Coordinates of C-alpha atoms in Angstrom, one line a residue:
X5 CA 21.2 -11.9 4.4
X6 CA 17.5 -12.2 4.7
X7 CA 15.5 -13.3 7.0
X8 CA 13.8 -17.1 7.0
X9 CA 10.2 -16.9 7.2
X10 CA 8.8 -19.4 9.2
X11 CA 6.7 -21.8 7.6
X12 CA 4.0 -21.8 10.5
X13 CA 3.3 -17.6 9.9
X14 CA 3.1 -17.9 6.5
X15 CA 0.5 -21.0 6.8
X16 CA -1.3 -18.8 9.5
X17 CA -1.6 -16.2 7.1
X18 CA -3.3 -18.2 4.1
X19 CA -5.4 -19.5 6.1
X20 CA -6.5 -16.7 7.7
X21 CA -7.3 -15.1 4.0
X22 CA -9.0 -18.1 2.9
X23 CA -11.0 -17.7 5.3
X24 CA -12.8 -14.1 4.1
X25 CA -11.7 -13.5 0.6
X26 CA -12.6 -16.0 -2.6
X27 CA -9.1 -16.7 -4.4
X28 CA -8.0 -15.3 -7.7
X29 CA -8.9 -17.3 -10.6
X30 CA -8.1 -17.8 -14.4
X31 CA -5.1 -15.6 -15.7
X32 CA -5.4 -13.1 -13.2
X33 CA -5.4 -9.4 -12.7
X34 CA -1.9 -8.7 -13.5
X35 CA -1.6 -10.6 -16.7
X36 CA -2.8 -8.5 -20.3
X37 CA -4.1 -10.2 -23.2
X38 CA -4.9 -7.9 -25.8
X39 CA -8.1 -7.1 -26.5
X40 CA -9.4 -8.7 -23.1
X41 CA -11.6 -6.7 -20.8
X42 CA -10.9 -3.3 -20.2
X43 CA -8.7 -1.4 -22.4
X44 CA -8.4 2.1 -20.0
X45 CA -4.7 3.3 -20.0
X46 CA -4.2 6.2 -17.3
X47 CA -1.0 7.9 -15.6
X48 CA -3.3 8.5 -12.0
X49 CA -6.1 6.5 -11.0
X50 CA -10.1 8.4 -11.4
X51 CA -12.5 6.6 -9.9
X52 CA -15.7 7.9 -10.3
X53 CA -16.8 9.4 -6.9
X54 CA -19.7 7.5 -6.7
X55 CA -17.9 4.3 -6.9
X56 CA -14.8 5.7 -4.9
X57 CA -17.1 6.4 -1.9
X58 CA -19.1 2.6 -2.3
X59 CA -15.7 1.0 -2.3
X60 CA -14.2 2.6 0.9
X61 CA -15.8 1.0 3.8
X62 CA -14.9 -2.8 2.0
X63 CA -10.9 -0.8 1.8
X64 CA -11.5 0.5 6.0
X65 CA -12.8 -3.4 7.3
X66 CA -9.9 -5.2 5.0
X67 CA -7.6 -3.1 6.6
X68 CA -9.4 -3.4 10.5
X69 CA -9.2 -7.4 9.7
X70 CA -5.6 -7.0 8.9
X71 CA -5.1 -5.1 12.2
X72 CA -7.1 -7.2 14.2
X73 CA -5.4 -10.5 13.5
X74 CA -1.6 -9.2 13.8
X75 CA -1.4 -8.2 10.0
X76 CA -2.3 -4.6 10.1
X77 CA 2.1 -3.3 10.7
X78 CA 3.9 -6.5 10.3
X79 CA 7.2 -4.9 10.2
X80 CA 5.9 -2.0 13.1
X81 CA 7.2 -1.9 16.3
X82 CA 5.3 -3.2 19.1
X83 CA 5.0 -0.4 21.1
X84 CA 3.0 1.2 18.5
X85 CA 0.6 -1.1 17.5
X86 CA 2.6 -2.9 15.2
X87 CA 3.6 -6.9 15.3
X88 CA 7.5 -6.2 15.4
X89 CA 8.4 -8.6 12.8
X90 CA 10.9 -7.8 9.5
X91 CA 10.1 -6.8 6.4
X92 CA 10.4 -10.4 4.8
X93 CA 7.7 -11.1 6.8
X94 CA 5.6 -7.8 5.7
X95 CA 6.7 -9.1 1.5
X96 CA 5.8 -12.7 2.4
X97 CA 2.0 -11.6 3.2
X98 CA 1.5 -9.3 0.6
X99 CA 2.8 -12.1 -1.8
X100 CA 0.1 -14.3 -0.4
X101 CA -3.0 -11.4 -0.7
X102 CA -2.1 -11.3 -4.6
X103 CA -3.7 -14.7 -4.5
X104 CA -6.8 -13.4 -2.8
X105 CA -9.3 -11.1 -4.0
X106 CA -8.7 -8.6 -1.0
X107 CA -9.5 -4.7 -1.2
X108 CA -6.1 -3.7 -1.3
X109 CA -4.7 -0.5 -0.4
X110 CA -4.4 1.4 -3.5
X111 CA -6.5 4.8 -1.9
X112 CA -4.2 4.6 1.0
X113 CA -0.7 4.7 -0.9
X114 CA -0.4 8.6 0.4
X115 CA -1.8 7.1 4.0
X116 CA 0.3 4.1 4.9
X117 CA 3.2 5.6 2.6
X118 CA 4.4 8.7 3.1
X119 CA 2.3 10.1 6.3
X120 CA 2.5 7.2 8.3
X121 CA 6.3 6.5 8.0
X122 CA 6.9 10.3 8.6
X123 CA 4.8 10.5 11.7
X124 CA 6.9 7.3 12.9
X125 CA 10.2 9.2 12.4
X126 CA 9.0 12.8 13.8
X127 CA 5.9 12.6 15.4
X128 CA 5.7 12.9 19.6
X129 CA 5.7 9.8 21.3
X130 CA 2.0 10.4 22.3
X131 CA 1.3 10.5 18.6
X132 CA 2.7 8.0 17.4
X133 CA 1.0 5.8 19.8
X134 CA -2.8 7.6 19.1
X135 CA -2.3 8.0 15.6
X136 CA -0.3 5.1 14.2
X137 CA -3.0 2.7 15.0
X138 CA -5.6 4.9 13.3
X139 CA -3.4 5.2 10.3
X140 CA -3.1 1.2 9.7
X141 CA -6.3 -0.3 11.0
X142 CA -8.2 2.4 8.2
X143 CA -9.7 3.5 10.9
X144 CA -8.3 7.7 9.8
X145 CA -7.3 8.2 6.5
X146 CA -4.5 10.8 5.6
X147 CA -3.7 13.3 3.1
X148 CA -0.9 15.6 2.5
X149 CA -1.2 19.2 2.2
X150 CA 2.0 20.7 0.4
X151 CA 2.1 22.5 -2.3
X152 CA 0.2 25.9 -3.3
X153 CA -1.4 27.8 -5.8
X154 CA 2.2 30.1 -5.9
X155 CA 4.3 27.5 -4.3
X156 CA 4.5 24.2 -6.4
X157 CA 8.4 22.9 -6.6
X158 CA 9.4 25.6 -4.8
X159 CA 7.9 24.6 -1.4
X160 CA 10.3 26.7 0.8
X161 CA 8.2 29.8 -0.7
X162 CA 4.8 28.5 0.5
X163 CA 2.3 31.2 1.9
X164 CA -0.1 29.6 4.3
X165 CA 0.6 30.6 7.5
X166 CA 0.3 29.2 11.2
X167 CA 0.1 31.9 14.0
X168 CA 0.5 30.9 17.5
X169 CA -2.7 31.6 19.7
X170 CA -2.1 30.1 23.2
X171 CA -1.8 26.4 23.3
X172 CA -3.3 26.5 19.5
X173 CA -2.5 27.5 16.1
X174 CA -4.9 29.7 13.5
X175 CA -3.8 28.3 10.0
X176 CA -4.9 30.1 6.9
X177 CA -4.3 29.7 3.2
X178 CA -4.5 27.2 0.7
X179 CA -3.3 24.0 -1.0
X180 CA -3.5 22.6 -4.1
X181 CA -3.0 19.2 -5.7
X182 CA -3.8 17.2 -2.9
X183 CA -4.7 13.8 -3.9
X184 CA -7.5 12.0 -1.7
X185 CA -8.4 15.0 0.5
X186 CA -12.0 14.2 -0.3
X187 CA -11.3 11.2 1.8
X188 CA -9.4 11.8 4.2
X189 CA -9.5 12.4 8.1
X190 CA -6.1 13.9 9.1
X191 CA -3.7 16.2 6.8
X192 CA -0.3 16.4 7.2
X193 CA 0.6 20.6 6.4
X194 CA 3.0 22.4 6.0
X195 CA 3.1 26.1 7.0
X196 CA 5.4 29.2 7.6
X197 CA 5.1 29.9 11.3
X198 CA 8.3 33.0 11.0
X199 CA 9.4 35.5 8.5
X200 CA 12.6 34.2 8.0
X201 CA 15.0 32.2 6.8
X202 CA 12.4 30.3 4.4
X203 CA 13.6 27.0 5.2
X204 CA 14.1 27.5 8.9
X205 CA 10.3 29.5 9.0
X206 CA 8.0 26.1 8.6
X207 CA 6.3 23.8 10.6
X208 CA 4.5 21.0 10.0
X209 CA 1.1 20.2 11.6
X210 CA -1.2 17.2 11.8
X211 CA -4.9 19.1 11.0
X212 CA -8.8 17.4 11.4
X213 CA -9.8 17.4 7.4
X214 CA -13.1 17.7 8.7
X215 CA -12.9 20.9 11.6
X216 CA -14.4 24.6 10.9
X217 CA -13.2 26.2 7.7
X218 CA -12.0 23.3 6.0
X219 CA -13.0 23.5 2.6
X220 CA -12.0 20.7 0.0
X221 CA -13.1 21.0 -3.4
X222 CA -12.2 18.7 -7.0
X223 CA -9.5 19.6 -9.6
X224 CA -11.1 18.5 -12.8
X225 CA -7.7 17.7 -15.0
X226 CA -7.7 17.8 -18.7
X227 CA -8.1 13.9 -19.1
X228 CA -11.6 14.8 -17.7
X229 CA -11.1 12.8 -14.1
X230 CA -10.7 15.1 -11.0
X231 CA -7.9 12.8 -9.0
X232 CA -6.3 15.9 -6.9
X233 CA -8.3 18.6 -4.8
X234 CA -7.6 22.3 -3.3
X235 CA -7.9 22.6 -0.3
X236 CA -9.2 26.2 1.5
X237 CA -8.2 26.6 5.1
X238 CA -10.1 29.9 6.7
X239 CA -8.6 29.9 10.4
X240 CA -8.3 26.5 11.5
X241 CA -7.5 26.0 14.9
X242 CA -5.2 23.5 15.7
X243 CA -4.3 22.3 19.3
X244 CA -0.2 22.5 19.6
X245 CA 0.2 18.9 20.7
X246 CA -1.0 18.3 16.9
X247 CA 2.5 20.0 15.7
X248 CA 4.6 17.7 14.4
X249 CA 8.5 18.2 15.5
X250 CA 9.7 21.2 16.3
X251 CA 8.7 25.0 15.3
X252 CA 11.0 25.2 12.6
X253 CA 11.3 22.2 11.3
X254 CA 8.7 21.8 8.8
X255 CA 11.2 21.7 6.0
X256 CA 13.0 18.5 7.4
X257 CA 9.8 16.6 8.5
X258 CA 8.3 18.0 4.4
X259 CA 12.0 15.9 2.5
X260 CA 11.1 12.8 4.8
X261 CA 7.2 13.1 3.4
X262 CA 8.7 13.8 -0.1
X263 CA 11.4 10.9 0.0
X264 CA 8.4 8.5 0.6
X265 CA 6.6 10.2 -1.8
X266 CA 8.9 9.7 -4.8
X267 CA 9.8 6.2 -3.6
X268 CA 6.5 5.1 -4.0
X269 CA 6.1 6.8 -7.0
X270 CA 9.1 5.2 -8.8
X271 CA 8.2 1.9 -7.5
X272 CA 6.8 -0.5 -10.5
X273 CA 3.5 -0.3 -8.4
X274 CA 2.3 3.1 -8.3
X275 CA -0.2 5.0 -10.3
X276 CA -1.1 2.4 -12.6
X277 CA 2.6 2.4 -13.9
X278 CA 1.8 -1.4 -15.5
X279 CA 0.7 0.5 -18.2
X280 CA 4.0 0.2 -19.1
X281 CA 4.2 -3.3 -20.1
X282 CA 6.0 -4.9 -22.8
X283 CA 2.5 -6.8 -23.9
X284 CA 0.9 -3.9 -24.4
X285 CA 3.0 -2.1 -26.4
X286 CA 3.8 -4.8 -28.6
X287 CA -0.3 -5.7 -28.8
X288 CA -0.3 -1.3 -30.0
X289 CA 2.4 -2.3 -32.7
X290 CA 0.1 -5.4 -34.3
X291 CA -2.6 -3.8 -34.0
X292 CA -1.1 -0.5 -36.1
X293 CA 0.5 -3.5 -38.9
X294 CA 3.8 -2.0 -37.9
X295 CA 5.8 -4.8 -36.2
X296 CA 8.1 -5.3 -39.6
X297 CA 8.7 -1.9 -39.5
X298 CA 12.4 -1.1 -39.0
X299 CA 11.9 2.2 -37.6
X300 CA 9.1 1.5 -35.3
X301 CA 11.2 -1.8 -34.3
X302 CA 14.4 0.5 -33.4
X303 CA 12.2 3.0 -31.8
X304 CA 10.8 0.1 -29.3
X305 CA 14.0 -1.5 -28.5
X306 CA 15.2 2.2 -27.6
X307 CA 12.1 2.7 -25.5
X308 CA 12.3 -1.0 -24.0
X309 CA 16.0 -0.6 -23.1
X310 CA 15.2 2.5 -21.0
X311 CA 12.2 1.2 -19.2
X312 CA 14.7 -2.3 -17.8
X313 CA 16.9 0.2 -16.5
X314 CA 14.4 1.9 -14.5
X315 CA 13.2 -1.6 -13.0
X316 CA 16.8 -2.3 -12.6
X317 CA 17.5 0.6 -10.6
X318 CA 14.1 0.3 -9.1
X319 CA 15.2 -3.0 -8.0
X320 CA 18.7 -1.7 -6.3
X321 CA 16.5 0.3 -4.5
X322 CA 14.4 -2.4 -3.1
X323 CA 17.3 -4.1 -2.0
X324 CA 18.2 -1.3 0.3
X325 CA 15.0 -0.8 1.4
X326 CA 15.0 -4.7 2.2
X327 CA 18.5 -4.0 3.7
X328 CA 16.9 -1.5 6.0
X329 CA 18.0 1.9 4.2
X330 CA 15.7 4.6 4.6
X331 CA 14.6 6.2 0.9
X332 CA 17.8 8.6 0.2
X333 CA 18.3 11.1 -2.7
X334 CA 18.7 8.3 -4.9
X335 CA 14.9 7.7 -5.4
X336 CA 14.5 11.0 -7.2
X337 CA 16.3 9.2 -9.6
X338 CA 13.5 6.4 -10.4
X339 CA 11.2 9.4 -10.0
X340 CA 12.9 11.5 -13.1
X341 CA 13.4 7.7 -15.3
X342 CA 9.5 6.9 -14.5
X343 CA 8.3 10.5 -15.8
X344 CA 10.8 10.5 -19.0
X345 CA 9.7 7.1 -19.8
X346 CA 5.8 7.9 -19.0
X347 CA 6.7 10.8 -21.6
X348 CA 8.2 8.4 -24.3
X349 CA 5.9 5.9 -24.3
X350 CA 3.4 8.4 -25.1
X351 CA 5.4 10.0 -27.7
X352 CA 5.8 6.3 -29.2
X353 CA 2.2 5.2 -29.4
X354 CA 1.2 8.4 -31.0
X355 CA 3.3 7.7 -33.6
X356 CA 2.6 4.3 -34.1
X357 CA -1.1 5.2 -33.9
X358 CA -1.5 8.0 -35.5
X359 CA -4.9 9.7 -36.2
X360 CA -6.3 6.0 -34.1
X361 CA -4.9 7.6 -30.9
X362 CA -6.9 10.7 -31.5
X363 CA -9.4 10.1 -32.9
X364 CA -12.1 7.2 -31.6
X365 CA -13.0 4.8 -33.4
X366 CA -13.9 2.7 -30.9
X367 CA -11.2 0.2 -31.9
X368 CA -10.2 -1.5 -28.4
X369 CA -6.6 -0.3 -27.3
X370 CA -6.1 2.5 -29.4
X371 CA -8.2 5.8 -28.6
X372 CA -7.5 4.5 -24.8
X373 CA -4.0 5.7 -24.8
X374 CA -5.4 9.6 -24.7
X375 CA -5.4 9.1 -21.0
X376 CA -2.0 8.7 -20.7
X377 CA -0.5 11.2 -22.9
X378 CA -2.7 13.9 -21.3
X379 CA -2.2 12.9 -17.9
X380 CA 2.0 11.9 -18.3
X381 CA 3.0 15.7 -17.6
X382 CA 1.6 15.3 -14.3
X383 CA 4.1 12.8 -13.4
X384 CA 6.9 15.6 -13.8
X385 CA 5.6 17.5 -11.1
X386 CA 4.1 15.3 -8.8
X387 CA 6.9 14.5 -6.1
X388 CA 8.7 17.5 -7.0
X389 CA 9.9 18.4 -9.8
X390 CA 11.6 17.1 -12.5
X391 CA 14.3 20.3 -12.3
X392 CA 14.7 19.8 -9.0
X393 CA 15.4 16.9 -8.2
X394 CA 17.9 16.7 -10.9
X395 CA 19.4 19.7 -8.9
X396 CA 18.8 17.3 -6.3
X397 CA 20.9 14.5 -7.6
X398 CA 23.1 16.8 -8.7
X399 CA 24.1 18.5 -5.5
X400 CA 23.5 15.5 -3.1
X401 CA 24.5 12.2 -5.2
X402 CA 27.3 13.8 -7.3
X403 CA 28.8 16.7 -4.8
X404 CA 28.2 19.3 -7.7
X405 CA 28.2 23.2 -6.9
X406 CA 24.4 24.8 -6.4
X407 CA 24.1 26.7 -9.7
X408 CA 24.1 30.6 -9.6

């Protein structure tokens, strides 16, 4: 059953918004109308750097306010910073900022997402109490450093390396796609520290972004935007309390990061997944004189069909996490639904578009749509992937054999 929210927190709360941000007016910024303001359809948010780096201190003192005033961790516990209330309370308030014109938090997904909840569940009490804070007022912005030039799905093969030294560690190698290691303060990696067994030879490590021979440079992508980085480390001292669990447990801490990870990616929220909207694609299907056609018409109901299941499932999974399940093997299932469908919408518009999708005309929602189809294979790697977490579910959800 869940939780009543009293009426005086969430009156506290609007008028504490009211109070530094102007309210959301007109149709607001989640409804389309066709033809209405920008018509930019993209599997991964690029910014322009320029504008990236002007819009980060407004993201940093939204999320200091929050802190300040008790709204930083509403569901957190106490002895960490946060305000020790449930996650009704946490929905409740992020219901009421979709009224306001707030920041948001959509450059700290990967920061209050994935690193944060990891370092809850295996960082050192110490760290959890110096870095959670950090991590949630914006005050330290976080990153994750996974996979690697020869080391993408397969993590267990990466090569960077960790070598004790003393009450320190010397890390060398590299990463690649690493999404917001331009601005970030803190990395969580993941390196072999042993020979062997793969799995039982990594560590994971909480590294300064910004110590001596840190090098982050820009992946440009083939839709032109640069929204991942590699990242260079030349030995990189870092202090042993900065480890995070145990020296050989790397791989365990890496599946926690990874669960988050393809939760929040399957979530209806992430990576500009609203592209997927039923009003768009129908606006694509007047605007091609195609809505009497029967194929096209059979095509969309297919494609419609499989993107409510997603939700649905998507939903289920929401309940859980309401119920307070942490994000099992089941999420790599909205994971591999959200990349196939990412993958068929594309496949759909360029058919209903044709030579409009490729060629630009400069008529508004039709040239747009490059974006996505370029960027929608990304999506099958990102989180892991798409093979393996099917092995994943396979092995995990359905008790089926490893394959040989």
């Amino acid at each position: 059953m869940t939780e009543p929210i009293p009426a005086e927190f969430a009156a506290a709360a609007q008028v504490w918004l009211a109070a530094r941000y102007p309210t959301v007016t007109g149709r607001g910024p989640t409804r389309f109308e066709w033809g209405v303001g920008s018509d930019e359809v993209r599997v991964f948010q690029e910014p322009d750097p320029a504008d990236e780096a002007e819009a980060m201190p407004a993201i940093r003192a939204w999320r200091q306010g929050l802190w300040d005033a008790g709204y930083g961790w509403i569901s957190g516990p106490k002895e960490y910073g946060g305000a020790g209330l449930s996650g009704a309370h946490q929905r409740e308030f992020e219901k009421l900022t979709r009224r306001y014109q707030v920041p948001g938090d959509s450059s700290l997904t990967i920061s209050l997402g994935m690193i944060a909840p990891t370092l809850l569940q295996w960082g050192s009490e110490e760290q959890k109490i110096e870095w959670l804070p950090r991590l949630y007022s914006g005050e330290q912005i976080a990153c994750q450093l996974f996979s690697e030039p020869g080391a993408g799905s397969d993590l267990a093969s990466i090569s960077t390396k960790a070598v004790r030294d003393g009450d320190s560690w010397r890390i060398t190698g590299a990463k690649v796609w690493t999404s917001g290691a331009h601005l970030a303060d803190v990395g969580e990696i993941i390196c072999r520290t042993a020979a062997e067994p793969r799995h039982g030879s990594l560590t994971a490590f909480l590294i300064d972004m910004r110590a001596p021979g840190v090098l982050v440079r820009p992946l440009r992508q083939m839709t032109g935007g640069a929204a991942f980085n590699e990242v260079f480390l030349d030995d990189v001292v870092v202090p042993d309390a900065r480890r995070m669990g145990g020296e050989g447990e790397g791989w365990k801490v890496a599946l926690t990061t990874l669960a988050h990870e393809r939760n929040a990616m399957g979530h209806t929220a992430f990576g500009g997944v609203g592209i997927l909207s039923t009003q768009r694609l129908v606006g694509v299907i007047r605007a091609a004189g195609k809505q009497d056609d029967p194929v096209v018409r059979a095509e969309f109901g297919e494609l419609i069909s499989r993107l409510r299941m997603a939700r649905y499932t998507n939903e289920v999974i929401a309940a859980q996490a309401r119920a307070g399940s942490a994000p099992g093997p089941e999420v790599a299932l909205n994971k591999v639904a959200l990349s196939d469908n990412m993958r068929r919408v594309g496949e759909f518009v360029a058919d209903v578009l044709g030579e409009s999708a490729v060629a630009d005309t400069g008529e508004w929602g039709t040239f747009s749509w490059t974006s996505l189809m370029l960027g929608a294979p990304g999506y099958r790697l990102g989180g892991g992937t798409d093979e393996v977490l099917r092995n994943t579910v396979a092995q995990r959800v359905l008790g089926l054999p490893r394959a040989t």
